[in-house]
């Protein structure tokens, strides 16, 4: 229990936590308060060092140890990224974010490079990976069903389209192209056959002429008057 006779205030502190409200006017109380303040300062220094991609030691040696640096002095010590106005900052904030690049976004390029792997995604973003896999499986099933419908009865290699990752649209265009090529080939063969048949007809004697010649031979031989015929 602490009592302040001048203020008429009496404070009660739990015996299990006597340092919870240590009196900073005493040596022991001041020591406890200083430990807390130093610990808070260490957290702040580490946060600044991490966000500026430098070491805690550099923050302690170059950032003034509590001093305030304005404008170019702060920029020269790498305490800030640039000197700007409130309006410029608000304009940048309101602009849509540009597409991410492969460059290191940290000042000076000193930040650690993070390699995105399947293992990392499955461990840290398992729900997102599961969602993507479900959507991918549904899309693949739909693609295969469309291919089966397009290829049915056309004598094409359905498996090759499936394994090759060909879309239903590309498969339809490929089938149409091959069908036209086959049709053109068939027409060419028919035209060639017609030419060959026409050539054969030109070299064959007329049947009517052959019959007339044979009839004339029979007449001359007198076979038409033969009772045996």
Short mmCIF file of C-alpha atoms in Angstrom, two decimals:
data_model
loop_
_atom_site.label_atom_id
_atom_site.label_comp_id
_atom_site.label_asym_id
_atom_site.label_seq_id
_atom_site.Cartn_x
_atom_site.Cartn_y
_atom_site.Cartn_z
CA UNK A 1 0.00 0.00 0.00
CA UNK A 2 1.22 3.47 -0.92
CA UNK A 3 -0.18 6.61 0.65
CA UNK A 4 0.14 10.19 -0.51
CA UNK A 5 -0.71 12.34 2.48
CA UNK A 6 -0.59 15.58 0.49
CA UNK A 7 -3.16 14.41 -2.06
CA UNK A 8 -5.10 12.23 0.32
CA UNK A 9 -4.72 9.31 -2.17
CA UNK A 10 -4.20 5.71 -1.11
CA UNK A 11 -3.08 3.04 -3.66
CA UNK A 12 -3.40 -0.70 -3.18
CA UNK A 13 -1.18 -3.02 -5.30
CA UNK A 14 -1.50 -6.78 -5.51
CA UNK A 15 1.15 -8.59 -3.53
CA UNK A 16 1.53 -11.06 -6.43
CA UNK A 17 2.52 -8.24 -8.85
CA UNK A 18 4.34 -5.58 -6.85
CA UNK A 19 6.13 -4.19 -9.93
CA UNK A 20 2.91 -3.54 -11.89
CA UNK A 21 2.74 0.06 -10.71
CA UNK A 22 6.32 0.64 -9.64
CA UNK A 23 6.95 4.12 -8.31
CA UNK A 24 9.26 5.86 -10.83
CA UNK A 25 10.42 8.25 -8.11
CA UNK A 26 12.29 5.36 -6.49
CA UNK A 27 15.47 3.81 -7.85
CA UNK A 28 13.86 0.36 -8.23
CA UNK A 29 10.76 1.78 -9.89
CA UNK A 30 12.78 3.95 -12.29
CA UNK A 31 14.90 0.94 -13.25
CA UNK A 32 11.81 -1.10 -14.13
CA UNK A 33 10.31 1.72 -16.19
CA UNK A 34 13.59 2.15 -18.08
CA UNK A 35 13.65 -1.55 -19.01
CA UNK A 36 10.16 -1.31 -20.52
CA UNK A 37 11.05 1.85 -22.48
CA UNK A 38 14.29 0.30 -23.80
CA UNK A 39 12.42 -2.82 -24.91
CA UNK A 40 9.86 -0.72 -26.77
CA UNK A 41 12.67 1.23 -28.44
CA UNK A 42 14.31 -2.03 -29.55
CA UNK A 43 11.07 -3.16 -31.20
CA UNK A 44 10.76 0.19 -32.98
CA UNK A 45 14.37 0.12 -34.18
CA UNK A 46 13.99 -3.41 -35.54
CA UNK A 47 10.83 -2.43 -37.40
CA UNK A 48 12.56 0.58 -38.99
CA UNK A 49 15.59 -1.53 -39.96
CA UNK A 50 13.40 -4.24 -41.52
CA UNK A 51 11.31 -1.80 -43.54
CA UNK A 52 14.38 0.11 -44.72
CA UNK A 53 16.29 -3.14 -45.51
CA UNK A 54 19.19 -2.22 -43.26
CA UNK A 55 20.59 -3.44 -39.93
CA UNK A 56 19.62 -2.35 -36.42
CA UNK A 57 23.16 -1.06 -35.95
CA UNK A 58 22.83 1.28 -38.93
CA UNK A 59 19.60 2.68 -37.54
CA UNK A 60 21.30 3.35 -34.21
CA UNK A 61 24.38 4.95 -35.77
CA UNK A 62 22.87 6.99 -38.65
CA UNK A 63 19.27 7.78 -37.77
CA UNK A 64 20.06 10.28 -35.05
CA UNK A 65 19.19 8.32 -31.89
CA UNK A 66 16.04 10.32 -31.40
CA UNK A 67 16.96 13.47 -33.31
CA UNK A 68 14.63 14.80 -36.00
CA UNK A 69 15.96 15.32 -39.55
CA UNK A 70 13.87 17.29 -42.04
CA UNK A 71 13.71 17.07 -45.82
CA UNK A 72 16.97 16.44 -47.63
CA UNK A 73 18.82 15.59 -44.43
CA UNK A 74 16.47 12.67 -43.85
CA UNK A 75 16.69 11.67 -47.53
CA UNK A 76 20.49 11.73 -47.42
CA UNK A 77 20.45 9.31 -44.46
CA UNK A 78 17.99 6.99 -46.28
CA UNK A 79 15.37 7.61 -43.62
CA UNK A 80 12.80 8.40 -46.36
CA UNK A 81 12.33 7.39 -50.01
CA UNK A 82 11.51 10.75 -51.51
CA UNK A 83 10.42 14.32 -50.83
CA UNK A 84 6.86 14.96 -51.95
CA UNK A 85 3.67 16.83 -51.14
CA UNK A 86 0.46 15.61 -49.59
CA UNK A 87 -1.37 16.05 -52.91
CA UNK A 88 1.22 13.99 -54.81
CA UNK A 89 1.03 11.20 -52.27
CA UNK A 90 -2.77 11.10 -52.45
CA UNK A 91 -2.63 11.00 -56.26
CA UNK A 92 -0.31 8.00 -56.18
CA UNK A 93 -2.47 6.21 -53.63
CA UNK A 94 -5.61 6.69 -55.73
CA UNK A 95 -4.00 5.32 -58.93
CA UNK A 96 -4.66 1.62 -59.67
CA UNK A 97 -1.79 -0.66 -58.87
CA UNK A 98 0.37 -1.59 -61.82
CA UNK A 99 1.13 -5.18 -62.74
CA UNK A 100 3.74 -6.76 -60.46
CA UNK A 101 7.27 -7.01 -61.79
CA UNK A 102 10.03 -9.49 -61.16
CA UNK A 103 12.32 -6.77 -59.81
CA UNK A 104 13.11 -6.56 -56.12
CA UNK A 105 10.71 -3.93 -54.70
CA UNK A 106 12.89 -3.15 -51.67
CA UNK A 107 15.12 -0.03 -51.74
CA UNK A 108 18.55 -0.86 -53.05
CA UNK A 109 17.46 -4.36 -54.07
CA UNK A 110 18.70 -5.82 -50.82
CA UNK A 111 15.55 -7.68 -49.82
CA UNK A 112 15.46 -11.49 -49.79
CA UNK A 113 14.19 -13.14 -52.97
CA UNK A 114 11.08 -15.26 -52.41
CA UNK A 115 10.76 -18.24 -54.74
CA UNK A 116 7.14 -19.32 -55.18
CA UNK A 117 6.87 -23.11 -55.38
CA UNK A 118 4.03 -25.60 -55.29
CA UNK A 119 5.08 -26.68 -51.82
CA UNK A 120 4.94 -23.08 -50.58
CA UNK A 121 1.46 -22.57 -52.05
CA UNK A 122 0.14 -25.82 -50.61
CA UNK A 123 1.49 -25.05 -47.14
CA UNK A 124 0.59 -21.35 -46.89
CA UNK A 125 -2.38 -21.08 -49.27
CA UNK A 126 -3.95 -24.53 -49.15
CA UNK A 127 -7.53 -23.26 -49.50
CA UNK A 128 -6.62 -21.18 -52.56
CA UNK A 129 -4.81 -24.13 -54.16
CA UNK A 130 -7.80 -26.38 -53.51
CA UNK A 131 -10.11 -23.82 -55.13
CA UNK A 132 -7.89 -23.57 -58.22
CA UNK A 133 -7.66 -27.37 -58.50
CA UNK A 134 -11.44 -27.73 -58.31
CA UNK A 135 -11.96 -25.10 -61.00
CA UNK A 136 -9.27 -26.68 -63.18
CA UNK A 137 -10.79 -30.16 -62.87
CA UNK A 138 -14.23 -28.83 -63.83
CA UNK A 139 -12.83 -27.02 -66.85
CA UNK A 140 -10.95 -30.15 -67.96
CA UNK A 141 -14.06 -32.33 -67.68
CA UNK A 142 -16.02 -29.83 -69.77
CA UNK A 143 -13.26 -29.78 -72.41
CA UNK A 144 -13.21 -33.57 -72.71
CA UNK A 145 -17.00 -33.78 -73.01
CA UNK A 146 -16.99 -31.18 -75.78
CA UNK A 147 -14.21 -33.05 -77.61
CA UNK A 148 -16.13 -36.32 -77.38
CA UNK A 149 -19.20 -34.66 -78.87
CA UNK A 150 -17.25 -33.05 -81.72
CA UNK A 151 -15.19 -36.15 -82.60
CA UNK A 152 -18.07 -38.66 -82.45
CA UNK A 153 -18.43 -40.56 -85.74
CA UNK A 154 -15.73 -38.60 -87.55
CA UNK A 155 -12.93 -41.17 -87.43
CA UNK A 156 -10.44 -38.87 -85.69
CA UNK A 157 -8.00 -39.55 -82.85
CA UNK A 158 -9.90 -38.32 -79.78
CA UNK A 159 -7.10 -39.36 -77.40
CA UNK A 160 -4.56 -37.21 -79.24
CA UNK A 161 -6.75 -34.14 -78.81
CA UNK A 162 -7.26 -34.87 -75.09
CA UNK A 163 -3.60 -35.56 -74.30
CA UNK A 164 -2.46 -32.62 -76.40
CA UNK A 165 -4.60 -30.18 -74.44
CA UNK A 166 -6.44 -29.10 -77.59
CA UNK A 167 -9.56 -27.02 -77.02
CA UNK A 168 -12.89 -28.02 -78.53
CA UNK A 169 -12.77 -25.01 -80.85
CA UNK A 170 -9.30 -25.84 -82.18
CA UNK A 171 -10.27 -29.49 -82.60
CA UNK A 172 -13.33 -28.52 -84.65
CA UNK A 173 -11.22 -26.29 -86.91
CA UNK A 174 -8.65 -29.07 -87.35
CA UNK A 175 -11.35 -31.63 -88.24
CA UNK A 176 -12.90 -29.22 -90.76
CA UNK A 177 -9.52 -28.54 -92.35
CA UNK A 178 -8.73 -32.26 -92.69
CA UNK A 179 -12.24 -32.92 -94.05
CA UNK A 180 -11.79 -30.32 -96.78
CA UNK A 181 -8.41 -31.76 -97.69
CA UNK A 182 -9.90 -35.26 -97.93
CA UNK A 183 -12.79 -34.00 -100.07
CA UNK A 184 -10.42 -32.22 -102.46
CA UNK A 185 -8.32 -35.38 -102.76
CA UNK A 186 -11.40 -37.48 -103.58
CA UNK A 187 -12.53 -35.01 -106.26
CA UNK A 188 -9.08 -35.10 -107.81
CA UNK A 189 -9.19 -38.90 -107.98
CA UNK A 190 -12.67 -38.83 -109.59
CA UNK A 191 -11.48 -36.38 -112.23
CA UNK A 192 -8.48 -38.57 -112.99
CA UNK A 193 -10.72 -41.66 -113.28
CA UNK A 194 -13.02 -39.85 -115.71
CA UNK A 195 -10.06 -38.90 -117.89
CA UNK A 196 -8.81 -42.47 -117.92
CA UNK A 197 -12.27 -43.82 -118.87
CA UNK A 198 -12.55 -41.29 -121.67
CA UNK A 199 -9.20 -42.44 -123.04
CA UNK A 200 -10.29 -46.09 -123.02
CA UNK A 201 -13.52 -45.28 -124.92
CA UNK A 202 -11.58 -43.53 -127.67
CA UNK A 203 -9.49 -46.67 -128.40
CA UNK A 204 -12.37 -49.22 -128.38
CA UNK A 205 -14.15 -50.07 -131.77
CA UNK A 206 -17.83 -49.29 -131.89
CA UNK A 207 -20.03 -52.31 -131.17
CA UNK A 208 -22.42 -51.31 -133.93
CA UNK A 209 -19.67 -51.40 -136.56
CA UNK A 210 -18.55 -54.85 -135.40
CA UNK A 211 -22.14 -56.21 -135.63
CA UNK A 212 -22.63 -54.81 -139.12
CA UNK A 213 -19.45 -56.47 -140.33
CA UNK A 214 -20.42 -59.85 -138.91
CA UNK A 215 -23.92 -59.60 -140.43
CA UNK A 216 -22.47 -58.89 -143.83
CA UNK A 217 -20.26 -61.97 -143.55
CA UNK A 218 -23.28 -64.17 -142.74
CA UNK A 219 -25.22 -62.83 -145.74
CA UNK A 220 -22.40 -63.47 -148.11
CA UNK A 221 -22.04 -67.03 -146.90
CA UNK A 222 -25.73 -67.75 -147.45
CA UNK A 223 -26.18 -68.84 -143.88
CA UNK A 224 -29.43 -66.94 -143.55
CA UNK A 225 -31.11 -69.44 -146.00
CA UNK A 226 -29.78 -72.47 -144.14
CA UNK A 227 -32.69 -74.38 -142.54
CA UNK A 228 -30.45 -75.47 -139.73
CA UNK A 229 -30.13 -71.86 -138.50
#
